[in-house]
CSV table of C-alpha atoms in Angstrom, one decimal:
chain,number,residue,atom,x,y,z
A,25,GLU,CA,-0.8,-8.6,18.2
A,26,PRO,CA,-3.7,-8.0,15.8
A,27,GLU,CA,-7.2,-8.6,17.1
A,28,VAL,CA,-10.8,-8.6,16.1
A,29,THR,CA,-12.7,-5.7,17.5
A,30,GLN,CA,-16.5,-5.3,18.0
A,31,THR,CA,-18.7,-2.3,18.7
A,32,PRO,CA,-20.6,-1.6,20.7
A,33,SER,CA,-19.8,-3.8,23.7
A,34,HIS,CA,-23.4,-3.6,24.9
A,35,GLN,CA,-26.5,-2.6,23.0
A,36,VAL,CA,-29.9,-2.2,24.5
A,37,THR,CA,-32.8,-1.9,22.1
A,38,GLN,CA,-36.6,-2.1,22.1
A,39,MET,CA,-38.4,-5.0,20.5
A,40,GLY,CA,-39.1,-4.3,16.8
A,41,GLN,CA,-36.2,-2.0,16.4
A,42,GLU,CA,-33.3,-2.6,14.0
A,43,VAL,CA,-29.7,-3.0,15.3
A,44,ILE,CA,-26.4,-3.1,13.5
A,45,LEU,CA,-23.5,-4.9,15.2
A,46,ARG,CA,-20.1,-3.9,13.9
A,47,CYS,CA,-16.9,-5.9,13.7
A,48,VAL,CA,-13.4,-5.1,12.4
A,49,PRO,CA,-11.7,-8.4,11.5
A,50,ILE,CA,-8.0,-8.9,11.4
A,51,SER,CA,-6.7,-7.1,8.3
A,52,ASN,CA,-5.3,-10.1,6.3
A,53,HIS,CA,-8.1,-12.4,7.1
A,54,LEU,CA,-10.5,-13.3,4.4
A,55,TYR,CA,-13.1,-15.5,6.2
A,56,PHE,CA,-15.6,-13.9,8.5
A,57,TYR,CA,-18.2,-15.3,10.9
A,58,TRP,CA,-21.0,-14.3,13.2
A,59,TYR,CA,-22.0,-16.4,16.2
A,60,ARG,CA,-24.4,-15.9,19.0
A,61,GLN,CA,-24.5,-17.2,22.5
A,62,ILE,CA,-27.7,-17.0,24.5
A,63,LEU,CA,-26.8,-16.6,28.2
A,64,GLY,CA,-25.6,-19.8,29.7
A,65,GLN,CA,-25.9,-21.7,26.5
A,66,LYS,CA,-23.5,-22.9,23.8
A,67,VAL,CA,-22.1,-20.8,21.0
A,68,GLU,CA,-24.3,-21.1,17.8
A,69,PHE,CA,-23.1,-20.5,14.3
A,70,LEU,CA,-25.0,-17.9,12.4
A,71,VAL,CA,-23.2,-17.2,9.1
A,72,SER,CA,-19.9,-17.3,7.3
A,73,PHE,CA,-18.8,-14.8,4.7
A,74,TYR,CA,-16.1,-15.0,2.1
A,75,ASN,CA,-15.4,-13.0,-1.1
A,76,ASN,CA,-18.2,-10.6,-0.4
A,77,GLU,CA,-20.9,-13.3,-0.2
A,78,ILE,CA,-22.4,-15.6,2.3
A,79,SER,CA,-20.7,-19.0,2.3
A,80,GLU,CA,-22.9,-20.8,4.8
A,81,LYS,CA,-25.7,-19.9,7.1
A,82,SER,CA,-27.5,-21.7,9.8
A,83,GLU,CA,-31.3,-22.1,10.2
A,84,ILE,CA,-31.1,-19.4,12.8
A,85,PHE,CA,-30.0,-16.9,10.1
A,86,ASP,CA,-33.4,-16.1,8.6
A,87,ASP,CA,-34.6,-13.1,6.7
A,88,GLN,CA,-34.4,-11.1,9.9
A,89,PHE,CA,-30.6,-11.1,9.6
A,90,SER,CA,-28.2,-9.8,7.1
A,91,VAL,CA,-24.5,-9.3,6.8
A,92,GLU,CA,-22.4,-6.8,4.9
A,93,ARG,CA,-18.8,-5.8,4.3
A,94,PRO,CA,-19.4,-2.2,3.5
A,95,ASP,CA,-15.8,-1.3,3.1
A,96,GLY,CA,-12.4,-3.0,3.4
A,97,SER,CA,-12.4,-3.2,7.1
A,98,ASN,CA,-15.9,-3.5,8.6
A,99,PHE,CA,-18.1,-6.5,8.8
A,100,THR,CA,-21.6,-5.9,10.1
A,101,LEU,CA,-24.6,-8.0,11.3
A,102,LYS,CA,-28.0,-6.3,10.9
A,103,ILE,CA,-31.0,-7.6,12.8
A,104,ARG,CA,-34.2,-6.2,11.5
A,105,SER,CA,-37.2,-5.9,13.8
A,106,THR,CA,-35.5,-7.4,16.9
A,107,LYS,CA,-37.4,-9.9,19.1
A,108,LEU,CA,-36.9,-10.7,22.8
A,109,GLU,CA,-35.3,-14.0,22.0
A,110,ASP,CA,-32.5,-12.2,20.0
A,111,SER,CA,-31.0,-11.1,23.4
A,112,ALA,CA,-27.6,-12.8,23.4
A,113,MET,CA,-23.9,-12.2,23.1
A,114,TYR,CA,-22.9,-11.9,19.4
A,115,PHE,CA,-19.4,-12.8,18.5
A,116,CYS,CA,-17.6,-12.0,15.3
A,117,ALA,CA,-14.7,-14.1,14.2
A,118,SER,CA,-12.2,-14.2,11.3
A,119,ARG,CA,-9.5,-16.5,10.0
A,120,GLN,CA,-6.8,-16.6,7.4
A,121,PRO,CA,-7.4,-18.1,4.0
A,122,GLY,CA,-6.7,-21.8,3.3
A,123,GLN,CA,-8.5,-24.9,4.4
A,124,GLY,CA,-5.5,-25.9,6.5
A,125,ALA,CA,-5.6,-22.7,8.5
A,126,GLY,CA,-6.2,-23.2,12.1
A,127,GLU,CA,-8.0,-21.1,14.5
A,128,GLN,CA,-10.6,-18.4,14.2
A,129,TYR,CA,-9.9,-15.3,16.1
A,130,PHE,CA,-12.9,-14.1,18.1
A,131,GLY,CA,-13.8,-10.6,18.9
A,132,PRO,CA,-14.8,-9.7,22.5
A,133,GLY,CA,-18.5,-9.8,21.6
A,134,THR,CA,-21.5,-7.5,21.7
A,135,ARG,CA,-24.1,-8.1,24.3
A,136,LEU,CA,-27.5,-7.4,22.8
A,137,THR,CA,-30.4,-6.9,25.2
A,138,VAL,CA,-33.9,-6.6,23.6
A,139,THR,CA,-36.5,-5.2,25.9
B,11,ALA,CA,-27.5,-34.6,14.5
B,12,GLN,CA,-25.3,-33.2,17.2
B,13,LYS,CA,-21.8,-32.6,15.8
B,14,ILE,CA,-20.0,-32.0,19.1
B,15,THR,CA,-20.7,-33.6,22.4
B,16,GLN,CA,-19.3,-32.5,25.7
B,17,THR,CA,-20.7,-34.7,28.4
B,18,GLN,CA,-19.3,-33.0,31.4
B,19,PRO,CA,-21.3,-29.9,32.3
B,20,GLY,CA,-19.0,-29.2,35.3
B,21,MET,CA,-15.6,-30.3,36.5
B,22,PHE,CA,-13.5,-29.6,39.6
B,23,VAL,CA,-9.8,-30.0,39.8
B,24,GLN,CA,-7.2,-29.3,42.6
B,25,GLU,CA,-4.7,-26.6,41.8
B,26,LYS,CA,-1.5,-28.1,40.2
B,27,GLU,CA,-3.3,-31.3,39.2
B,28,ALA,CA,-4.0,-32.3,35.6
B,29,VAL,CA,-7.6,-32.5,34.3
B,30,THR,CA,-9.1,-33.9,31.1
B,31,LEU,CA,-12.1,-32.4,29.5
B,32,ASP,CA,-14.0,-34.7,27.2
B,33,CYS,CA,-15.2,-34.0,23.6
B,34,THR,CA,-16.5,-36.4,21.0
B,35,TYR,CA,-17.5,-35.3,17.5
B,36,ASP,CA,-19.4,-36.6,14.5
B,37,THR,CA,-18.6,-36.0,10.9
B,38,SER,CA,-18.4,-37.7,7.6
B,39,ASP,CA,-15.9,-35.2,6.2
B,40,PRO,CA,-12.5,-36.7,5.6
B,41,SER,CA,-10.9,-33.4,6.5
B,42,TYR,CA,-11.8,-31.3,9.5
B,43,GLY,CA,-10.4,-29.3,12.3
B,44,LEU,CA,-10.9,-29.5,16.0
B,45,PHE,CA,-10.5,-26.7,18.4
B,46,TRP,CA,-10.7,-25.8,22.1
B,47,TYR,CA,-11.7,-22.4,23.4
B,48,LYS,CA,-11.8,-21.0,26.9
B,49,GLN,CA,-14.4,-18.5,27.9
B,50,PRO,CA,-13.8,-16.8,31.3
B,51,SER,CA,-16.5,-15.1,33.2
B,52,SER,CA,-15.7,-11.9,31.3
B,53,GLY,CA,-17.2,-13.5,28.2
B,54,GLU,CA,-14.5,-13.4,25.5
B,55,MET,CA,-13.6,-16.5,23.6
B,56,ILE,CA,-9.9,-17.4,23.8
B,57,PHE,CA,-8.4,-19.9,21.4
B,58,LEU,CA,-6.4,-22.6,23.1
B,59,ILE,CA,-5.4,-25.4,20.7
B,60,TYR,CA,-6.1,-26.8,17.3
B,61,GLN,CA,-5.9,-30.3,15.8
B,62,GLY,CA,-6.2,-31.0,12.1
B,63,SER,CA,-7.8,-34.3,11.2
B,64,TYR,CA,-4.7,-35.4,9.2
B,65,ASP,CA,-2.2,-34.4,11.9
B,66,GLN,CA,-0.2,-37.4,12.9
B,67,GLN,CA,0.7,-36.1,16.3
B,68,ASN,CA,-1.4,-34.7,19.1
B,69,ALA,CA,-1.4,-31.0,19.4
B,70,THR,CA,0.3,-29.3,22.3
B,71,GLU,CA,0.4,-25.7,23.4
B,72,GLY,CA,2.1,-25.1,26.7
B,73,ARG,CA,0.0,-26.7,29.4
B,74,TYR,CA,-2.7,-27.7,27.0
B,75,SER,CA,-2.6,-30.9,25.0
B,76,LEU,CA,-5.2,-32.5,22.8
B,77,ASN,CA,-5.7,-36.2,23.1
B,78,PHE,CA,-6.9,-36.9,19.5
B,79,GLN,CA,-8.3,-40.4,19.0
B,80,LYS,CA,-9.6,-40.4,15.4
B,81,ALA,CA,-11.1,-43.9,15.4
B,82,ARG,CA,-13.1,-43.0,18.5
B,83,LYS,CA,-13.9,-39.5,17.2
B,84,SER,CA,-12.7,-38.0,20.4
B,85,ALA,CA,-10.6,-34.8,21.0
B,86,ASN,CA,-10.1,-34.5,24.7
B,87,LEU,CA,-8.4,-31.5,26.2
B,88,VAL,CA,-5.8,-32.1,28.9
B,89,ILE,CA,-4.7,-29.2,31.1
B,90,SER,CA,-1.6,-30.0,33.1
B,91,ALA,CA,-0.7,-28.2,36.3
B,92,SER,CA,-4.0,-26.5,36.7
B,93,GLN,CA,-4.0,-22.9,37.9
B,94,LEU,CA,-6.7,-20.8,39.5
B,95,GLY,CA,-6.9,-18.7,36.4
B,96,ASP,CA,-8.0,-21.8,34.4
B,97,SER,CA,-11.4,-21.6,36.0
B,98,ALA,CA,-13.7,-20.9,33.1
B,99,MET,CA,-16.0,-22.5,30.5
B,100,TYR,CA,-14.3,-24.6,27.9
B,101,PHE,CA,-15.8,-25.2,24.5
B,102,CYS,CA,-14.8,-27.9,22.0
B,103,ALA,CA,-15.5,-27.0,18.4
B,104,MET,CA,-15.2,-28.5,15.0
B,105,ARG,CA,-14.7,-26.9,11.6
B,106,ASP,CA,-16.1,-28.7,8.6
B,107,GLN,CA,-14.1,-29.6,5.5
B,108,ALA,CA,-15.0,-26.5,3.6
B,109,GLY,CA,-14.1,-24.3,6.6
B,110,ASN,CA,-17.4,-22.4,6.3
B,111,GLN,CA,-19.1,-23.7,9.4
B,112,PHE,CA,-18.0,-24.3,12.9
B,113,TYR,CA,-19.9,-26.4,15.4
B,114,PHE,CA,-19.6,-25.9,19.2
B,115,GLY,CA,-20.3,-28.2,22.1
B,116,THR,CA,-22.3,-27.2,25.1
B,117,GLY,CA,-19.2,-26.5,27.1
B,118,THR,CA,-17.7,-27.7,30.4
B,119,SER,CA,-17.4,-25.4,33.4
B,120,LEU,CA,-14.0,-26.0,35.0
B,121,THR,CA,-13.4,-24.9,38.6
B,122,VAL,CA,-9.9,-25.0,40.0
B,123,ILE,CA,-9.8,-25.5,43.7
B,124,PRO,CA,-6.9,-24.0,45.7
């Protein structure tokens, strides 16, 4: 069964450094998402992406963040100048086209630790 | 305004019993989708069940069913015949009409007691 993959599974970085989190969505999906979950808290929407542009972004997704689909398979989240409070689990998700489409498929997540 | 409310931070259920996890939502969109996800201690998000706002019947997926009461704006998850492996965090989520944004509740931690 096709699945969303994410790399790395765990990333440790120093405050102020840039990180790139990578995701490979399911191949026939056209909508892509990034979420974050601070330890013990709820899942928070960051951004959605369709047709090579951002469809929607939350107030969390400020100028520190950017997303890119550099090729036909990868979908990346870049965090510039990381802060301690960026430490969280970051989930990528994708879904099929069509408003009636049901679930998003989540990747296993990347745990980001900023020290 | 909070879009999804889960009022039960923690629930306990005896193995083989049924349990209901509550979820209420708030939206003015005429069309939306409601979801439940399971998050075990390993951290991954596992899709369980989906209900479209125009679906006439309540969604069911195996031991999971969604008790959708549109007028009350509630979408409770019912797990029948609980198993030890059901112990996890459960998140209710809503997709807006455009499908571009998903809102998650704060989650309910379910513990199944042998």
